[in-house]
Coordinates of C-alpha atoms and ligand atoms in Angstrom, one line a residue:
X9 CA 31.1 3.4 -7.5
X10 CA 31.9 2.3 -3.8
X11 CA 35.4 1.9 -4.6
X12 CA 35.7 6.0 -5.4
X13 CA 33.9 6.4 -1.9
X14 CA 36.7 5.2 0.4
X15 CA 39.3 7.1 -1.1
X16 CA 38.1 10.2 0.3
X17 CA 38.0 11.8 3.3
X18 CA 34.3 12.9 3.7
X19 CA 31.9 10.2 3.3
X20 CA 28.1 10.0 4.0
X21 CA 26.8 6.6 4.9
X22 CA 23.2 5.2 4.5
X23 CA 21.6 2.2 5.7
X24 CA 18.1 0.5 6.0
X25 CA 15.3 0.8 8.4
X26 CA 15.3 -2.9 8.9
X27 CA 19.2 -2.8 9.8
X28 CA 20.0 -5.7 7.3
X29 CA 21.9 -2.9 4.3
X30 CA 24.6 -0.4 4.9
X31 CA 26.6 1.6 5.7
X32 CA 26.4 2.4 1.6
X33 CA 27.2 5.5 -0.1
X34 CA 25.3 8.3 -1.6
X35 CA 25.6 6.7 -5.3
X36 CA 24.8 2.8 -4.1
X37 CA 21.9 4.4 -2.0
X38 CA 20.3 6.2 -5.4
X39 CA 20.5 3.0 -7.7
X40 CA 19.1 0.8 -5.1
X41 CA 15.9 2.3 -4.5
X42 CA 14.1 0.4 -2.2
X43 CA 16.7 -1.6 0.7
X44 CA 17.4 -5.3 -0.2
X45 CA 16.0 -5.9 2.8
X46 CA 12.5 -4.7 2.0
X47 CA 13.3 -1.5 4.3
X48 CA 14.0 2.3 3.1
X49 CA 17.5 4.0 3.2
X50 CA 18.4 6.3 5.6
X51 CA 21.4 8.8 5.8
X52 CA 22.8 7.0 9.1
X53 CA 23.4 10.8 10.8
X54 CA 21.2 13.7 9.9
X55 CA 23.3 16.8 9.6
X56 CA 22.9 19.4 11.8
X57 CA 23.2 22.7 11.1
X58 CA 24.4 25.9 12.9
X59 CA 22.5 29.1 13.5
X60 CA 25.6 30.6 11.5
X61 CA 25.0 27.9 8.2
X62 CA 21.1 29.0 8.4
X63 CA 22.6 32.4 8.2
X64 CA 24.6 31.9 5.1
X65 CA 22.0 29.9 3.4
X66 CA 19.4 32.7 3.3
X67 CA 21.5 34.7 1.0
X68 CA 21.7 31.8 -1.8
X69 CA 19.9 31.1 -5.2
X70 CA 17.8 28.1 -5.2
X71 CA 20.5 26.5 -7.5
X72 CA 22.8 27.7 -5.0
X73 CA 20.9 25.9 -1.6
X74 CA 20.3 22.5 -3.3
X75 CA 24.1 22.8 -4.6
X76 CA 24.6 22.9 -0.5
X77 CA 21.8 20.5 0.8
X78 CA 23.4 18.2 -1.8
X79 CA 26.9 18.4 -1.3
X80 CA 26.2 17.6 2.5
X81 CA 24.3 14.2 1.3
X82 CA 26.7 13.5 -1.4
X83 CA 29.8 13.3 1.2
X84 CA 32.3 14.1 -1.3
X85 CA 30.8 11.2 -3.4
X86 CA 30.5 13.6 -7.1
X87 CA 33.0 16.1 -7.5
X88 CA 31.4 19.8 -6.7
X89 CA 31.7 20.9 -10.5
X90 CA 29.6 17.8 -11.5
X91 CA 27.1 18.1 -9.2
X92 CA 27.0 21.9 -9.5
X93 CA 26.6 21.2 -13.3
X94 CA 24.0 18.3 -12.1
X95 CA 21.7 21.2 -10.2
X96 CA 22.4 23.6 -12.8
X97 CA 20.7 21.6 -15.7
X98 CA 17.8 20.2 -13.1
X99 CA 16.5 23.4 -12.3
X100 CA 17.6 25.3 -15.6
X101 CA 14.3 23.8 -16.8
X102 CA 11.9 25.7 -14.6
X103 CA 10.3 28.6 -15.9
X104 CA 10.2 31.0 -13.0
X105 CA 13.7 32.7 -11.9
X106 CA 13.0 31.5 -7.8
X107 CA 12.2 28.0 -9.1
X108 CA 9.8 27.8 -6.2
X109 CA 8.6 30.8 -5.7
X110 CA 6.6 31.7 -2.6
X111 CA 3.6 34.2 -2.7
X112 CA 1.3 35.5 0.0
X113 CA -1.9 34.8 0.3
X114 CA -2.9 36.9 3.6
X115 CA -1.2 37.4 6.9
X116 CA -1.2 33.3 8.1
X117 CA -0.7 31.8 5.0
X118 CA 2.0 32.1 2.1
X119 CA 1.7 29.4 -0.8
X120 CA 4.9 27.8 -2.0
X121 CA 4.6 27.5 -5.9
X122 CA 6.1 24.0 -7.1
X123 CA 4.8 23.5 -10.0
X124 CA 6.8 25.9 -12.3
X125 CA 8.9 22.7 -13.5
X126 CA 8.3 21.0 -17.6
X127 CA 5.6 19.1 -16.0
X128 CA 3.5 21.7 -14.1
X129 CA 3.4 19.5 -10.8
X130 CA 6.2 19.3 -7.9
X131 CA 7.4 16.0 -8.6
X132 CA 9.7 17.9 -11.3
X133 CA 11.9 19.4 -8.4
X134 CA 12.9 15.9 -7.8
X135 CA 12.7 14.2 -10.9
X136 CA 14.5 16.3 -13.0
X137 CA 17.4 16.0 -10.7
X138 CA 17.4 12.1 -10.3
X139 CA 16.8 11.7 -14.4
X140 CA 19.7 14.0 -14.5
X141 CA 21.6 12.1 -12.3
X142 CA 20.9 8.7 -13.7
X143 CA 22.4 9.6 -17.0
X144 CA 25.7 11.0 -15.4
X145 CA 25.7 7.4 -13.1
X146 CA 25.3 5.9 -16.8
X147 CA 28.5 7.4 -18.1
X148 CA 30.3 7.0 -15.3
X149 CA 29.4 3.6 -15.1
X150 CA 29.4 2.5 -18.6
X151 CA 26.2 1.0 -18.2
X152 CA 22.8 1.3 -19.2
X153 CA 20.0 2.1 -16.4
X154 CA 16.8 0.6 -16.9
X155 CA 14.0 2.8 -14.9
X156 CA 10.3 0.9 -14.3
X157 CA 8.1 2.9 -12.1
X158 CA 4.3 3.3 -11.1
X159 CA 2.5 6.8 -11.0
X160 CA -0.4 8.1 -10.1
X161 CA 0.0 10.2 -12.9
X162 CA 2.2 13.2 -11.8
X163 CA 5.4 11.1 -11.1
X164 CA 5.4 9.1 -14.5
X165 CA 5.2 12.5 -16.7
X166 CA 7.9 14.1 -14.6
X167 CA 10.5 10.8 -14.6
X168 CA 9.6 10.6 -18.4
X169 CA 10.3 14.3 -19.0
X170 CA 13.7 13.7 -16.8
X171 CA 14.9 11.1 -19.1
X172 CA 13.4 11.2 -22.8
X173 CA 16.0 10.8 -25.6
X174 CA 18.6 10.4 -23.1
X175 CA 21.3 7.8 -24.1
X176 CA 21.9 4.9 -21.5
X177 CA 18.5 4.7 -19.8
X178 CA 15.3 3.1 -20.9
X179 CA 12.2 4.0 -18.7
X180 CA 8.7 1.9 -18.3
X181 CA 6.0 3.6 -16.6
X182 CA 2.6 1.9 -14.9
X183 CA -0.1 4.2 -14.8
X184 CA -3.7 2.8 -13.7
X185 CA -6.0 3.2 -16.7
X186 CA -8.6 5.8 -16.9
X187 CA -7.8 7.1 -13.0
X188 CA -4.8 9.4 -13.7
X189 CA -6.4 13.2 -15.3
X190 CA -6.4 13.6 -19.0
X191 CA -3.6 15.9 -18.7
X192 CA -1.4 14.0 -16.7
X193 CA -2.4 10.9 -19.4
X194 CA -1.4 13.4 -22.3
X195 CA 1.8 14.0 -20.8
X196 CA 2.6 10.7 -20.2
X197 CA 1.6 9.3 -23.7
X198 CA 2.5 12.5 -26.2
X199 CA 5.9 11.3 -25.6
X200 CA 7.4 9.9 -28.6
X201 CA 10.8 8.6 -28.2
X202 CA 11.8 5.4 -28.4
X203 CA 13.4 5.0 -24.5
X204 CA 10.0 5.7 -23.2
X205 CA 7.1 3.0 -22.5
X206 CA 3.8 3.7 -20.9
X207 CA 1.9 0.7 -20.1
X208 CA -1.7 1.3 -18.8
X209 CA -2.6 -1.0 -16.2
X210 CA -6.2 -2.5 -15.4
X211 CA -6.2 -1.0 -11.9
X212 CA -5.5 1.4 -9.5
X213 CA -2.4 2.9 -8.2
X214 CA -2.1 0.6 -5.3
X215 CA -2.1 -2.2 -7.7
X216 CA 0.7 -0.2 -10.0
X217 CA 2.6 0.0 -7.3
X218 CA 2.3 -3.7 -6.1
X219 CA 3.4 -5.0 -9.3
X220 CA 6.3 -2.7 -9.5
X221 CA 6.9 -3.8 -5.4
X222 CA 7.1 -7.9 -6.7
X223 CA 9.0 -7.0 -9.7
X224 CA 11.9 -5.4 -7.6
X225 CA 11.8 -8.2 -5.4
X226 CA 12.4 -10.3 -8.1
X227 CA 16.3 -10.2 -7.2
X228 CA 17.2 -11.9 -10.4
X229 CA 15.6 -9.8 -12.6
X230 CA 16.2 -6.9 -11.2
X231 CA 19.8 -8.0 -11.6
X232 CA 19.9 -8.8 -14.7
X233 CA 18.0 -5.4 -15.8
X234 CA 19.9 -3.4 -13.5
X235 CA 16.1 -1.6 -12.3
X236 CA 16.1 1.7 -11.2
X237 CA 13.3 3.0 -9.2
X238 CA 11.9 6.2 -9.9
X239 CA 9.2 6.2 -6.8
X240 CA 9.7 8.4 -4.1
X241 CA 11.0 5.9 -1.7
X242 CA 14.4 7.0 -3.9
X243 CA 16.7 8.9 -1.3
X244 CA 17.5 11.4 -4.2
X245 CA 13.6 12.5 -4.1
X246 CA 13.6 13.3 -0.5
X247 CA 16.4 15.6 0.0
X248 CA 15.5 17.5 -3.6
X249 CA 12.6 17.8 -2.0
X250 CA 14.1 18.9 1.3
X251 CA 15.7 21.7 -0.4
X252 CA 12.3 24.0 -0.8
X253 CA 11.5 23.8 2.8
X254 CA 15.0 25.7 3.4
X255 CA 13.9 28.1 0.2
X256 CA 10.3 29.0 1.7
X257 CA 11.8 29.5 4.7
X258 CA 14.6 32.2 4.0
X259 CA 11.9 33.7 1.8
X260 CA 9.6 34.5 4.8
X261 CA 12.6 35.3 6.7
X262 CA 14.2 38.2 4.5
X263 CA 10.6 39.7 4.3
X264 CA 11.1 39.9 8.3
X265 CA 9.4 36.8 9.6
X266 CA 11.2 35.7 12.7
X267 CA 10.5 32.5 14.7
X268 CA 8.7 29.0 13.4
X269 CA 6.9 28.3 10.3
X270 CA 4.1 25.7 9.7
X271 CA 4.3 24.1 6.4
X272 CA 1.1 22.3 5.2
X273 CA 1.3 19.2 2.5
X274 CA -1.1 17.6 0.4
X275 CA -0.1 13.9 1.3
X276 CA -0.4 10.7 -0.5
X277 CA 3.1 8.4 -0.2
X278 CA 4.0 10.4 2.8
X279 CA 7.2 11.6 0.6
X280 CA 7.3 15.4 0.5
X281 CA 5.9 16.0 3.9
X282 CA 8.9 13.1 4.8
X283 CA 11.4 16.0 3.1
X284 CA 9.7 18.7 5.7
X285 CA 10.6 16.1 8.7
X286 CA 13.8 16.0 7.8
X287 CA 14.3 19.4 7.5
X288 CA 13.5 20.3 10.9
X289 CA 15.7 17.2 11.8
X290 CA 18.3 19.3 10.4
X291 CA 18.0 22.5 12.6
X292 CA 15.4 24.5 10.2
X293 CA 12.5 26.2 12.9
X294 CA 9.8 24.8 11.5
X295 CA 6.5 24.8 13.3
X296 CA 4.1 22.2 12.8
X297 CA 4.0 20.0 10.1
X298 CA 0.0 19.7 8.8
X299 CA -0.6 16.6 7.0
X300 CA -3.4 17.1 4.6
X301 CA -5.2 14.0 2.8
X302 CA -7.9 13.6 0.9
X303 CA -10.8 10.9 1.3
X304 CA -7.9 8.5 1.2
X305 CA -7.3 9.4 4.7
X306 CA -4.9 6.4 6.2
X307 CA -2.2 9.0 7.6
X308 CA -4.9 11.2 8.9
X309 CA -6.5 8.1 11.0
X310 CA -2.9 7.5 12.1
X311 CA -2.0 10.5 13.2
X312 CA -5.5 11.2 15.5
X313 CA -5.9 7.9 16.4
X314 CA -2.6 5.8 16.4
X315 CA -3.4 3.1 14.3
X316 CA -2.0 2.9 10.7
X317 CA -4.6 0.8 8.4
X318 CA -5.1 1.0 4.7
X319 CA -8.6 1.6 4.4
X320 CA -11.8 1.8 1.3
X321 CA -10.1 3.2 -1.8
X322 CA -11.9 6.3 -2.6
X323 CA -11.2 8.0 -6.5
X324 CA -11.3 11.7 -5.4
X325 CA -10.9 15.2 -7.1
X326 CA -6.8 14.5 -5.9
X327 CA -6.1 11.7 -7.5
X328 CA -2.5 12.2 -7.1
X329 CA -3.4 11.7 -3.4
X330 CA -5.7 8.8 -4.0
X331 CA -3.3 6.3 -2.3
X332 CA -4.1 3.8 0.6
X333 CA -0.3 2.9 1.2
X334 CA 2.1 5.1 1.9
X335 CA 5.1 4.1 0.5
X336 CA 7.5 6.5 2.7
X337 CA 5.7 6.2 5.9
X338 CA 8.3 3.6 7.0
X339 CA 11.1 6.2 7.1
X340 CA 9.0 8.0 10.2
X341 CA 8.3 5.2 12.0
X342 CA 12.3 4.9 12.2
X343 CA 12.8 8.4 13.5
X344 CA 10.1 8.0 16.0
X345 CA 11.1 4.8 17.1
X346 CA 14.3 5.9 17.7
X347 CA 16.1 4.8 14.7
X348 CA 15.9 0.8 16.5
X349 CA 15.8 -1.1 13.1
X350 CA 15.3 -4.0 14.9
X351 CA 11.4 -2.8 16.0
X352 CA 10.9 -1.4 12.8
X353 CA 11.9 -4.4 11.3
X354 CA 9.6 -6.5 13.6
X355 CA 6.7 -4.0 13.3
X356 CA 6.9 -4.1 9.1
X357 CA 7.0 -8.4 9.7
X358 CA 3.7 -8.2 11.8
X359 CA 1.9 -5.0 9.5
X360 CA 2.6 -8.1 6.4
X361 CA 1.2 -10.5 8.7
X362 CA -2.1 -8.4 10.4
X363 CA -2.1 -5.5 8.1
X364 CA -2.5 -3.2 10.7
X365 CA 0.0 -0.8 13.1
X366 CA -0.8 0.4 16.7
X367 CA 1.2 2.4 18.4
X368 CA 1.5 3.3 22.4
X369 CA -0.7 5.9 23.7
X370 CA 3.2 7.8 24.2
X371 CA 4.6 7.1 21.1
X372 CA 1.4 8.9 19.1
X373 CA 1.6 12.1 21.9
X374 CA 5.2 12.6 20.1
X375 CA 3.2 12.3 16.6
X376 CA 1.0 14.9 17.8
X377 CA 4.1 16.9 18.8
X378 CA 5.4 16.4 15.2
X379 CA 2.3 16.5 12.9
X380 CA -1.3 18.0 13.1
X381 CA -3.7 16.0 10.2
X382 CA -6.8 16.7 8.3
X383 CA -8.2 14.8 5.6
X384 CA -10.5 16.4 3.3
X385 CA -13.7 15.4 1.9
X386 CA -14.3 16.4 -1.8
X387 CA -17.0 18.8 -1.7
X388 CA -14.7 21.2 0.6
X389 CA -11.8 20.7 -1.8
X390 CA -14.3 22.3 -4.5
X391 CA -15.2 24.3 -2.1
X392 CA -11.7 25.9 -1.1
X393 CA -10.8 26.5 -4.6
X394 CA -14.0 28.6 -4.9
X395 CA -13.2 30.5 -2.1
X396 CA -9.9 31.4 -3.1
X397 CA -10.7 32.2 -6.3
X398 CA -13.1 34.2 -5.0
X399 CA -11.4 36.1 -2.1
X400 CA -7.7 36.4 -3.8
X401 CA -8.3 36.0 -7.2
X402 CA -5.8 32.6 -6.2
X403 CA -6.6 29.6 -8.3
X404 CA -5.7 26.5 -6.6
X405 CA -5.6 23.0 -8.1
X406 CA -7.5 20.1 -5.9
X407 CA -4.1 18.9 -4.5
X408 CA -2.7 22.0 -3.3
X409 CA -7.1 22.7 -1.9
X410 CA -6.8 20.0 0.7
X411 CA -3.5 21.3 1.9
X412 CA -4.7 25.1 2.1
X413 CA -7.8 23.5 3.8
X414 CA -6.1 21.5 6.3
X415 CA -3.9 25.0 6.8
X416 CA -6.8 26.7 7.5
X417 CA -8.0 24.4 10.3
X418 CA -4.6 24.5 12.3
X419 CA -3.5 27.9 11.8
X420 CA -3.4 30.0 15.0
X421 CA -3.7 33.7 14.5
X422 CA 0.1 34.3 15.2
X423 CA 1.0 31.7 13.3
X424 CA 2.5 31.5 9.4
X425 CA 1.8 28.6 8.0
X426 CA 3.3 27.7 4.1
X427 CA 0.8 26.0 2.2
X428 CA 2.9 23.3 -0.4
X429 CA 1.2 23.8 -3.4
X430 CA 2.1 20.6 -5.9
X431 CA 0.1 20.9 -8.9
X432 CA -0.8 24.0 -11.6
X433 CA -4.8 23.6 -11.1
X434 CA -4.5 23.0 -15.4
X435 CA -3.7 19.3 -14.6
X436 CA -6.8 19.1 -12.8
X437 CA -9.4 20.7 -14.9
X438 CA -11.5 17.9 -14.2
X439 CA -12.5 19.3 -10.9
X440 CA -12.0 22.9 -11.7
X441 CA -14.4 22.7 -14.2
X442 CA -17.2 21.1 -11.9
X443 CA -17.2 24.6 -10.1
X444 CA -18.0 26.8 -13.0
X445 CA -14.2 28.2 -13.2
X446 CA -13.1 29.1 -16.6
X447 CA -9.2 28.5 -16.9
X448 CA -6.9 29.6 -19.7
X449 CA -4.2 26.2 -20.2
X450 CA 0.1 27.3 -20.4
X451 CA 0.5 27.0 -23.9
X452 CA 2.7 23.7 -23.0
X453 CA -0.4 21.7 -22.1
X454 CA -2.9 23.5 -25.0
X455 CA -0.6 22.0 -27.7
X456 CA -0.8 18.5 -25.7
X457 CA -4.2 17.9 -27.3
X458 CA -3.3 17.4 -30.8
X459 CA -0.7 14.9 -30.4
X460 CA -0.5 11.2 -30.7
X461 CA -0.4 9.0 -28.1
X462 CA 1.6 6.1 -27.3
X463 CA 0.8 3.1 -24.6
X464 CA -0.5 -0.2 -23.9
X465 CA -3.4 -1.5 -21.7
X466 CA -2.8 -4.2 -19.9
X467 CA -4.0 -6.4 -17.1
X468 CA -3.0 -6.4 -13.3
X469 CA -0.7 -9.6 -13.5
X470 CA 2.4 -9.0 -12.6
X471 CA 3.5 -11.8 -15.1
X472 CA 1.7 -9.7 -18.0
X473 CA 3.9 -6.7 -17.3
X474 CA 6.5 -8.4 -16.8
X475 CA 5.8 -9.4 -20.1
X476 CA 5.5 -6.5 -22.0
X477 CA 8.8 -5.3 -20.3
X478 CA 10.9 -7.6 -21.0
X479 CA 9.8 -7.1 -24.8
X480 CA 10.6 -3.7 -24.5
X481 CA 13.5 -3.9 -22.4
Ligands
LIG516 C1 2.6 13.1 -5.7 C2 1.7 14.3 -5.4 C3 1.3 14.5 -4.1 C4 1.6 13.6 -2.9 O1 3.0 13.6 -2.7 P1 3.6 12.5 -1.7 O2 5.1 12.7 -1.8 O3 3.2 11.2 -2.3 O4 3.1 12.7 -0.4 C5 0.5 15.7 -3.9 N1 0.1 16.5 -4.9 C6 0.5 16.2 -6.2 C7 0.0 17.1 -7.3 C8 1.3 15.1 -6.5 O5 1.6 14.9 -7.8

């Protein structure tokens, strides 16, 4: 679609962290996914907004907003009525009116609902936009889009929801065996049409994700195919994503909240809390960002001590978290080195090489400036959930537990922090359960049980999946 792109007279350009892709457009940057050159896409200028534009967003919809975040990244790329139509059908899906509702829990902290989407977890605010917008690339393009992606669980149901039974696109989804939540598995597998595989790798995520990694550098193949990525390096994910920050915000704001606002994310690929980044990049007051993590704590060590090392894989009561690599990290490295591809570029050669990043005592004061961290050990995840349950009658799913935990801990008393919350706690019964919490399922996931399920073990090669796509694509 780059022809279309210099035709007109806005454009938005995106190019890679490593400085070897770009400038692209919006379109080109969506069906690429990860940079040829191993690096992630970035919009080349942030836009900034005025005081006045802040203004005028606080009156929209949420349809409305992410029709405005959008048409900024989009540069003129798909006509407004398209990409009006585009939002319209995304978020049409949702069953609450707000889409992301925001609801107070006491004076310091407000909890951003995310999980009113088909799939009951956050990843549909992205997902069904970038399904949706896959299929109008497809007619557009005359061509069919082949989608192969690894989940943790959460990602896979949403991206299979976003594009079941939809002509032109065929979707293949990793998932490590036994280590995503039976609900999340039910999801996944229930689904019966005939675009859709699920294969169900011996492994964990890390190792999904790996495979899917050497697939798409498979340049051939990935020709060939035409592969779409799903994952939440996708550029499309991050500014959906950026949109609810805006949304909380003007929420807080028209109930008389003046000044900055923390937001609090339960982190695994460092892709949500990414979206919050940018949208301070973009002239929203936000306050502190508070990474939460689980025992999987990689971004917590790097943001209190500097150094950014995958560590001991740990399979938590977050398993949507339970991630060693984080797949988006790259994109703040950029921003805080000053967007100089060339020392990200030579930093991401020597992490391949040492498997480890250090940064300057000066370089993590400005990541302290920019993030406050907390990882959370499982016992105070159960624990928080009881609390809350408890004391406002709140019931929070593990996920959305470490964020309210880590919240908690960095909250000052004149402070408002928004905790994300990513998952409805009926995905996660697993751990809900262990505390003695009773939990009545949406009707959506009760009638989950008694259907079939579709998917294939297999083992961690990537040749064997490779396999078993191939067949299938
Ligand atoms: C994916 C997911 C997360 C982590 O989001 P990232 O963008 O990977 O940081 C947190 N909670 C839930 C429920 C998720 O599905």
């Amino acid at each position: 679609m780059s022809e279309n792109r210099s035709h007109k007279g806005i454009v938005m350009d995106y190019i890679s962290t490593r400085g070897q892709v770009g400038a692209i457009g919006f379109v080109d940057a969506v069906l690429m996914g990860l940079a040829d050159d191993g690096g992630l896409l970035v919009p080349k200028h942030i836009p900034q907004l005025t005081a006045d534009t802040l203004a005028q967003w606080q009156k929209l919809s949420y349809p409305e907003l992410a029709l405005e975040v959008f048409s900024l990244y989009t540069g003129g790329e798909i006509p407004r009525e398209d990409l009006k139509k585009l939002v319209d059908d995304s978020y049409g899906t949702f069953r609450h009116e707000e889409v992301t509702p925001v609801r107070r829990v006491n004076n310091n902290l407000h909890i951003l609902e995310l999980f009113h989407g088909p799939t009951f977890a956050f990843k549909d605010v992205a997902l069904q936009f970038l399904g949706n917008l896959y299929s109008y690339i497809s007619r557009k393009t005359n061509s069919i889009i082949h989608i192969l992606g690894a989940t943790s669980g959460d990602t896979g149901a949403s991206a299979i929801e976003g594009v079941r039974g939809k002509e032109g696109i065929r979707i293949c989804i990793l998932h490590p065996h036994g280590k995503v939540s039976k609900v999340q598995e039910l999801q996944m597998t229930t689904v019966d049409d005939a675009n859709v595989l699920n294969l169900s790798v011996d492994g964990n995520f890390d190792d999904c994700q790996r495979i899917i990694k050497e697939l798409f550098a498979d340049v051939k193949f990935k020709q060939e195919y035409h592969l779409r990525a799903i994952n939440s390096i996708n550029i499309a994910r991050i500014l959906a994503q950026t949109v609810y920050y805006f949304y909380a915000y003007f929420q807080l704001a028209k109930q008389g909240h003046s000044g900055r606002v923390n937001f609090s994310v339960p982190t695994g690929n460092f892709g949500d809390i990414f979206a919050g980044y940018l949208a301070k990049r973009m002239g929203l007051p936000v306050g502190k960002l508070i990474l939460a993590t689980n025992e999987n704590n990689i971004l917590e060590r790097f943001v209190t001590e500097g150094v950014y090392q995958p560590g001991e894989f740990h399979m938590t009561y977050s398993p949507s978290m339970d991630i060693q690599v984080a797949s988006n990290f790259e994109r703040y490295l950029y921003y805080l080195y000053g967007e100089d591809a060339a020392t990200i570029s030579s930093m991401m050669d020597s992490y391949k090489k040492e498997g480890r990043i250090a940064i300057p005592a000066e370089k993590l004061a400005q990541v302290q400036q920019d993030f406050a961290a907390y990882g959370v050990q499982n016992d105070e995840c159960l624990a928080t959930i009881g609390n809350y349950h408890d004391e406002y009658s709140y019931l929070l799913d593990p996920h959305t537990a470490c964020g309210v935990a880590a919240a908690e801990k960095f909250t000052a008393e004149d402070e408002v922090t928004v905790a994300l919350s990513t998952a409805h706690p009926a995905k996660f019964n697993e751990a809900i359960e262990l505390i003695g919490i009773e939990q009545t399922f949406p009707p959506q996931i009760e009638a989950l049980f008694d259907k079939p399920q579709h998917q294939k073990l297999v083992g961690g090669s990537n040749e064997e999946v490779k396999a078993e796509v191939l067949k299938f694509f």
